[in-house]
Amino acid sequence: LSGGGATPLATMTAHGHALALTMPVTLPAPTIDGATATYPAVLPGIDLQITADAQGGFAEVFIVRDATAATNPALKALTLNTQATGVRLHTDDAGNLSATDQSGTAIFTAPAPTMWDSTTTATTASAIPATAAAEGPPVSSSTGPGRNAHTAPIRVDATDERITLTPDQNMLTASD
C-alpha cells in the first residue's frame, strides 16, 4: 500500500503477474491501524480507507463525511489508473472485476462494488432501497452497511489502463 504521494495506492503480485492501482489525486500520508490504512481528506470531506487481507488483496472504501462532500464533482466518476503486468482486466454483467492471464485464468478478482449510507432507522418513504438484511450491525461502518442502511451498486468499467467507478448519483444526493 502507498505511504502517500503519487505512488500507486496498491500493488498486488501473484505468480509473476502484477496489478497496480493509482488514485487520480496525490495521497496524503496514511494513518495505520493494524491492516488498515486511512488516507484523510483525499478529496474535501472524503477519506479513503484500505484494509489489506491475508491473501494479499485489499478492500477499498471511500468515506463520504457529509452531504456537501457527496456533491463533489469528482464523485460523478472516479478513475483509477492501472498498471497490469501479464493480466487483462475485465468486468462481468454483475460488475465483478477480474484480472486474467493469457489462458483466461483469474489471477486477481474483486466483487462488484457497492455503496451504502449511515441510516440507522427503517424508512419506507425513501427512493433508495434499504438493505434486506434483518440481522447485522445496527450501524454502518467502513466494513459494511448497517441493517437499515440504503445500498446501491457502483457501476464499474475496466480496461487494461484504468478502472472507472461510477457511484449512484441519486443516492449521493438524496435528502435522506
PDB file of C-alpha atoms in Angstrom:
ATOM      1  CA  LEU A   1       0.000   0.000   0.000  1.00  0.00           C
ATOM      2  CA  SER A   2       1.070   3.576  -0.626  1.00  0.00           C
ATOM      3  CA  GLY A   3       2.817   5.565   2.068  1.00  0.00           C
ATOM      4  CA  GLY A   4       1.358   8.682   0.438  1.00  0.00           C
ATOM      5  CA  GLY A   5       2.309  10.844  -2.519  1.00  0.00           C
ATOM      6  CA  ALA A   6       1.918   9.917  -6.180  1.00  0.00           C
ATOM      7  CA  THR A   7       2.925   6.257  -5.809  1.00  0.00           C
ATOM      8  CA  PRO A   8       0.375   3.529  -6.621  1.00  0.00           C
ATOM      9  CA  LEU A   9      -2.316   3.164  -3.980  1.00  0.00           C
ATOM     10  CA  ALA A  10      -1.832  -0.592  -4.003  1.00  0.00           C
ATOM     11  CA  THR A  11       0.157  -3.173  -5.910  1.00  0.00           C
ATOM     12  CA  MET A  12      -0.733  -6.859  -5.963  1.00  0.00           C
ATOM     13  CA  THR A  13       1.553  -9.590  -7.278  1.00  0.00           C
ATOM     14  CA  ALA A  14       0.970 -13.297  -7.835  1.00  0.00           C
ATOM     15  CA  HIS A  15       2.777 -15.911  -9.905  1.00  0.00           C
ATOM     16  CA  GLY A  16       4.736 -13.377 -11.956  1.00  0.00           C
ATOM     17  CA  HIS A  17       1.657 -11.197 -12.592  1.00  0.00           C
ATOM     18  CA  ALA A  18       1.069  -7.738 -11.137  1.00  0.00           C
ATOM     19  CA  LEU A  19      -1.662  -5.156 -10.909  1.00  0.00           C
ATOM     20  CA  ALA A  20      -1.109  -1.640  -9.529  1.00  0.00           C
ATOM     21  CA  LEU A  21      -3.856   0.933  -8.917  1.00  0.00           C
ATOM     22  CA  THR A  22      -3.132   4.668  -8.786  1.00  0.00           C
ATOM     23  CA  MET A  23      -5.550   7.297  -7.487  1.00  0.00           C
ATOM     24  CA  PRO A  24      -6.231  10.434  -9.543  1.00  0.00           C
ATOM     25  CA  VAL A  25      -5.069  12.543  -6.583  1.00  0.00           C
ATOM     26  CA  THR A  26      -1.865  12.826  -4.587  1.00  0.00           C
ATOM     27  CA  LEU A  27      -2.390  10.757  -1.466  1.00  0.00           C
ATOM     28  CA  PRO A  28      -1.664  12.154   1.994  1.00  0.00           C
ATOM     29  CA  ALA A  29       0.356  10.024   4.401  1.00  0.00           C
ATOM     30  CA  PRO A  30      -1.982   7.413   5.880  1.00  0.00           C
ATOM     31  CA  THR A  31      -2.636   6.570   9.487  1.00  0.00           C
ATOM     32  CA  ILE A  32      -2.201   2.856  10.106  1.00  0.00           C
ATOM     33  CA  ASP A  33      -4.339   0.726  12.418  1.00  0.00           C
ATOM     34  CA  GLY A  34      -3.499  -2.956  12.071  1.00  0.00           C
ATOM     35  CA  ALA A  35      -4.181  -3.983   8.469  1.00  0.00           C
ATOM     36  CA  THR A  36      -5.998  -0.706   7.676  1.00  0.00           C
ATOM     37  CA  ALA A  37      -4.507   2.423   6.163  1.00  0.00           C
ATOM     38  CA  THR A  38      -6.663   5.557   6.238  1.00  0.00           C
ATOM     39  CA  TYR A  39      -5.808   8.406   3.877  1.00  0.00           C
ATOM     40  CA  PRO A  40      -7.549  11.508   5.273  1.00  0.00           C
ATOM     41  CA  ALA A  41      -9.170  14.106   3.032  1.00  0.00           C
ATOM     42  CA  VAL A  42      -8.219  12.596  -0.339  1.00  0.00           C
ATOM     43  CA  LEU A  43     -10.968  14.947  -1.516  1.00  0.00           C
ATOM     44  CA  PRO A  44     -12.669  17.574   0.680  1.00  0.00           C
ATOM     45  CA  GLY A  45     -14.741  15.701   3.272  1.00  0.00           C
ATOM     46  CA  ILE A  46     -13.786  12.298   1.839  1.00  0.00           C
ATOM     47  CA  ASP A  47     -11.362   9.812   3.377  1.00  0.00           C
ATOM     48  CA  LEU A  48     -10.039   6.673   1.711  1.00  0.00           C
ATOM     49  CA  GLN A  49      -9.634   3.534   3.785  1.00  0.00           C
ATOM     50  CA  ILE A  50      -7.762   0.454   2.554  1.00  0.00           C
ATOM     51  CA  THR A  51      -7.729  -2.795   4.512  1.00  0.00           C
ATOM     52  CA  ALA A  52      -5.285  -5.499   3.459  1.00  0.00           C
ATOM     53  CA  ASP A  53      -6.268  -9.149   3.793  1.00  0.00           C
ATOM     54  CA  ALA A  54      -4.208 -12.264   4.490  1.00  0.00           C
ATOM     55  CA  GLN A  55      -4.378 -13.374   0.832  1.00  0.00           C
ATOM     56  CA  GLY A  56      -2.608 -10.227  -0.426  1.00  0.00           C
ATOM     57  CA  GLY A  57      -5.746  -8.426  -1.543  1.00  0.00           C
ATOM     58  CA  PHE A  58      -7.470  -5.414  -0.095  1.00  0.00           C
ATOM     59  CA  ALA A  59     -10.817  -3.688   0.417  1.00  0.00           C
ATOM     60  CA  GLU A  60     -11.132  -0.039  -0.587  1.00  0.00           C
ATOM     61  CA  VAL A  61     -13.769   2.251   0.943  1.00  0.00           C
ATOM     62  CA  PHE A  62     -14.367   5.947   0.328  1.00  0.00           C
ATOM     63  CA  ILE A  63     -15.859   7.531   3.448  1.00  0.00           C
ATOM     64  CA  VAL A  64     -18.017  10.484   2.396  1.00  0.00           C
ATOM     65  CA  ARG A  65     -18.400  12.543   5.566  1.00  0.00           C
ATOM     66  CA  ASP A  66     -21.426  14.728   4.728  1.00  0.00           C
ATOM     67  CA  ALA A  67     -23.894  15.900   2.088  1.00  0.00           C
ATOM     68  CA  THR A  68     -21.570  18.664   0.906  1.00  0.00           C
ATOM     69  CA  ALA A  69     -18.779  16.164   0.241  1.00  0.00           C
ATOM     70  CA  ALA A  70     -21.261  13.937  -1.609  1.00  0.00           C
ATOM     71  CA  THR A  71     -21.822  16.676  -4.195  1.00  0.00           C
ATOM     72  CA  ASN A  72     -18.125  16.834  -5.133  1.00  0.00           C
ATOM     73  CA  PRO A  73     -17.951  16.578  -8.955  1.00  0.00           C
ATOM     74  CA  ALA A  74     -15.092  14.078  -8.603  1.00  0.00           C
ATOM     75  CA  LEU A  75     -17.658  11.544  -7.327  1.00  0.00           C
ATOM     76  CA  LYS A  76     -19.569  11.513 -10.619  1.00  0.00           C
ATOM     77  CA  ALA A  77     -16.944   9.069 -11.900  1.00  0.00           C
ATOM     78  CA  LEU A  78     -13.691   8.163 -10.182  1.00  0.00           C
ATOM     79  CA  THR A  79     -10.998   6.739 -12.439  1.00  0.00           C
ATOM     80  CA  LEU A  80      -8.074   4.791 -11.028  1.00  0.00           C
ATOM     81  CA  ASN A  81      -5.175   4.258 -13.396  1.00  0.00           C
ATOM     82  CA  THR A  82      -3.881   0.702 -13.590  1.00  0.00           C
ATOM     83  CA  GLN A  83      -0.601  -0.914 -14.493  1.00  0.00           C
ATOM     84  CA  ALA A  84      -1.177  -4.527 -15.449  1.00  0.00           C
ATOM     85  CA  THR A  85       1.663  -6.983 -15.970  1.00  0.00           C
ATOM     86  CA  GLY A  86       0.676 -10.315 -17.508  1.00  0.00           C
ATOM     87  CA  VAL A  87      -3.056  -9.790 -16.915  1.00  0.00           C
ATOM     88  CA  ARG A  88      -6.030  -8.228 -18.692  1.00  0.00           C
ATOM     89  CA  LEU A  89      -8.846  -6.504 -16.812  1.00  0.00           C
ATOM     90  CA  HIS A  90     -12.492  -7.449 -17.354  1.00  0.00           C
ATOM     91  CA  THR A  91     -15.876  -6.900 -15.749  1.00  0.00           C
ATOM     92  CA  ASP A  92     -18.819  -9.247 -15.978  1.00  0.00           C
ATOM     93  CA  ASP A  93     -22.501  -8.356 -16.297  1.00  0.00           C
ATOM     94  CA  ALA A  94     -22.857  -8.167 -12.498  1.00  0.00           C
ATOM     95  CA  GLY A  95     -19.938  -5.709 -12.157  1.00  0.00           C
ATOM     96  CA  ASN A  96     -17.429  -8.178 -10.723  1.00  0.00           C
ATOM     97  CA  LEU A  97     -13.864  -7.372 -11.732  1.00  0.00           C
ATOM     98  CA  SER A  98     -11.205  -9.861 -12.758  1.00  0.00           C
ATOM     99  CA  ALA A  99      -7.646  -9.691 -13.993  1.00  0.00           C
ATOM    100  CA  THR A 100      -6.958 -12.792 -16.070  1.00  0.00           C
ATOM    101  CA  ASP A 101      -3.812 -14.293 -17.550  1.00  0.00           C
ATOM    102  CA  GLN A 102      -3.392 -15.339 -21.207  1.00  0.00           C
ATOM    103  CA  SER A 103      -5.272 -18.591 -20.643  1.00  0.00           C
ATOM    104  CA  GLY A 104      -8.241 -16.770 -19.071  1.00  0.00           C
ATOM    105  CA  THR A 105      -7.441 -17.872 -15.513  1.00  0.00           C
ATOM    106  CA  ALA A 106      -8.397 -15.265 -12.934  1.00  0.00           C
ATOM    107  CA  ILE A 107      -5.307 -14.039 -11.081  1.00  0.00           C
ATOM    108  CA  PHE A 108      -6.948 -11.157  -9.198  1.00  0.00           C
ATOM    109  CA  THR A 109     -10.670 -10.682  -8.568  1.00  0.00           C
ATOM    110  CA  ALA A 110     -12.936  -8.187  -6.855  1.00  0.00           C
ATOM    111  CA  PRO A 111     -16.652  -8.362  -6.179  1.00  0.00           C
ATOM    112  CA  ALA A 112     -18.981  -5.791  -7.694  1.00  0.00           C
ATOM    113  CA  PRO A 113     -18.611  -2.552  -5.731  1.00  0.00           C
ATOM    114  CA  THR A 114     -21.423  -1.350  -3.502  1.00  0.00           C
ATOM    115  CA  MET A 115     -22.166   1.883  -1.698  1.00  0.00           C
ATOM    116  CA  TRP A 116     -24.158   2.391   1.496  1.00  0.00           C
ATOM    117  CA  ASP A 117     -25.210   5.190   3.799  1.00  0.00           C
ATOM    118  CA  SER A 118     -25.326   5.557   7.568  1.00  0.00           C
ATOM    119  CA  THR A 119     -29.112   5.358   8.019  1.00  0.00           C
ATOM    120  CA  THR A 120     -29.938   3.713  11.342  1.00  0.00           C
ATOM    121  CA  THR A 121     -33.742   3.746  11.317  1.00  0.00           C
ATOM    122  CA  ALA A 122     -36.050   1.918   8.950  1.00  0.00           C
ATOM    123  CA  THR A 123     -37.790   4.199   6.468  1.00  0.00           C
ATOM    124  CA  THR A 124     -40.473   3.433   3.938  1.00  0.00           C
ATOM    125  CA  ALA A 125     -40.659   6.759   2.093  1.00  0.00           C
ATOM    126  CA  SER A 126     -37.151   6.676   0.679  1.00  0.00           C
ATOM    127  CA  ALA A 127     -36.489   6.371  -3.040  1.00  0.00           C
ATOM    128  CA  ILE A 128     -33.384   4.396  -2.126  1.00  0.00           C
ATOM    129  CA  PRO A 129     -33.902   0.779  -1.061  1.00  0.00           C
ATOM    130  CA  ALA A 130     -32.740  -0.272   2.392  1.00  0.00           C
ATOM    131  CA  THR A 131     -30.745  -3.454   2.705  1.00  0.00           C
ATOM    132  CA  ALA A 132     -32.799  -6.610   3.056  1.00  0.00           C
ATOM    133  CA  ALA A 133     -30.700  -7.857   5.965  1.00  0.00           C
ATOM    134  CA  ALA A 134     -32.789  -8.198   9.102  1.00  0.00           C
ATOM    135  CA  GLU A 135     -29.640  -9.016  11.002  1.00  0.00           C
ATOM    136  CA  GLY A 136     -26.249  -7.422  11.002  1.00  0.00           C
ATOM    137  CA  PRO A 137     -24.707  -4.485  12.766  1.00  0.00           C
ATOM    138  CA  PRO A 138     -27.080  -1.733  13.884  1.00  0.00           C
ATOM    139  CA  VAL A 139     -24.943   0.984  12.271  1.00  0.00           C
ATOM    140  CA  SER A 140     -22.946   1.257   9.089  1.00  0.00           C
ATOM    141  CA  SER A 141     -19.174   1.383   9.182  1.00  0.00           C
ATOM    142  CA  SER A 142     -16.353   1.193   6.694  1.00  0.00           C
ATOM    143  CA  THR A 143     -16.640  -2.603   6.817  1.00  0.00           C
ATOM    144  CA  GLY A 144     -20.227  -2.668   5.559  1.00  0.00           C
ATOM    145  CA  PRO A 145     -23.778  -1.384   5.762  1.00  0.00           C
ATOM    146  CA  GLY A 146     -25.853  -1.388   8.915  1.00  0.00           C
ATOM    147  CA  ARG A 147     -29.157  -3.228   8.971  1.00  0.00           C
ATOM    148  CA  ASN A 148     -31.240  -0.194   7.902  1.00  0.00           C
ATOM    149  CA  ALA A 149     -28.729   1.339   5.511  1.00  0.00           C
ATOM    150  CA  HIS A 150     -29.629   2.223   1.959  1.00  0.00           C
ATOM    151  CA  THR A 151     -27.406   0.483  -0.575  1.00  0.00           C
ATOM    152  CA  ALA A 152     -26.744   0.817  -4.278  1.00  0.00           C
ATOM    153  CA  PRO A 153     -24.388  -0.773  -6.781  1.00  0.00           C
ATOM    154  CA  ILE A 154     -21.462   1.219  -8.121  1.00  0.00           C
ATOM    155  CA  ARG A 155     -21.022   0.832 -11.861  1.00  0.00           C
ATOM    156  CA  VAL A 156     -17.532  -0.358 -12.763  1.00  0.00           C
ATOM    157  CA  ASP A 157     -15.871  -0.189 -16.165  1.00  0.00           C
ATOM    158  CA  ALA A 158     -12.395  -1.587 -16.695  1.00  0.00           C
ATOM    159  CA  THR A 159      -9.731  -1.554 -19.351  1.00  0.00           C
ATOM    160  CA  ASP A 160      -6.098  -2.559 -19.045  1.00  0.00           C
ATOM    161  CA  GLU A 161      -5.245   1.094 -18.342  1.00  0.00           C
ATOM    162  CA  ARG A 162      -7.974   2.147 -15.925  1.00  0.00           C
ATOM    163  CA  ILE A 163     -10.865   1.236 -13.680  1.00  0.00           C
ATOM    164  CA  THR A 164     -13.740   3.735 -13.548  1.00  0.00           C
ATOM    165  CA  LEU A 165     -16.177   3.659 -10.643  1.00  0.00           C
ATOM    166  CA  THR A 166     -19.479   5.482 -11.127  1.00  0.00           C
ATOM    167  CA  PRO A 167     -21.433   5.898  -7.881  1.00  0.00           C
ATOM    168  CA  ASP A 168     -25.226   6.130  -7.854  1.00  0.00           C
ATOM    169  CA  GLN A 169     -25.824   9.900  -8.014  1.00  0.00           C
ATOM    170  CA  ASN A 170     -29.394   9.586  -6.686  1.00  0.00           C
ATOM    171  CA  MET A 171     -28.074   8.024  -3.524  1.00  0.00           C
ATOM    172  CA  LEU A 172     -25.255  10.542  -3.120  1.00  0.00           C
ATOM    173  CA  THR A 173     -27.627  13.488  -3.403  1.00  0.00           C
ATOM    174  CA  ALA A 174     -30.711  12.051  -1.639  1.00  0.00           C
ATOM    175  CA  SER A 175     -32.070  14.188   1.160  1.00  0.00           C
ATOM    176  CA  ASP A 176     -32.249  11.184   3.491  1.00  0.00           C
TER     177      ASP A 176
END
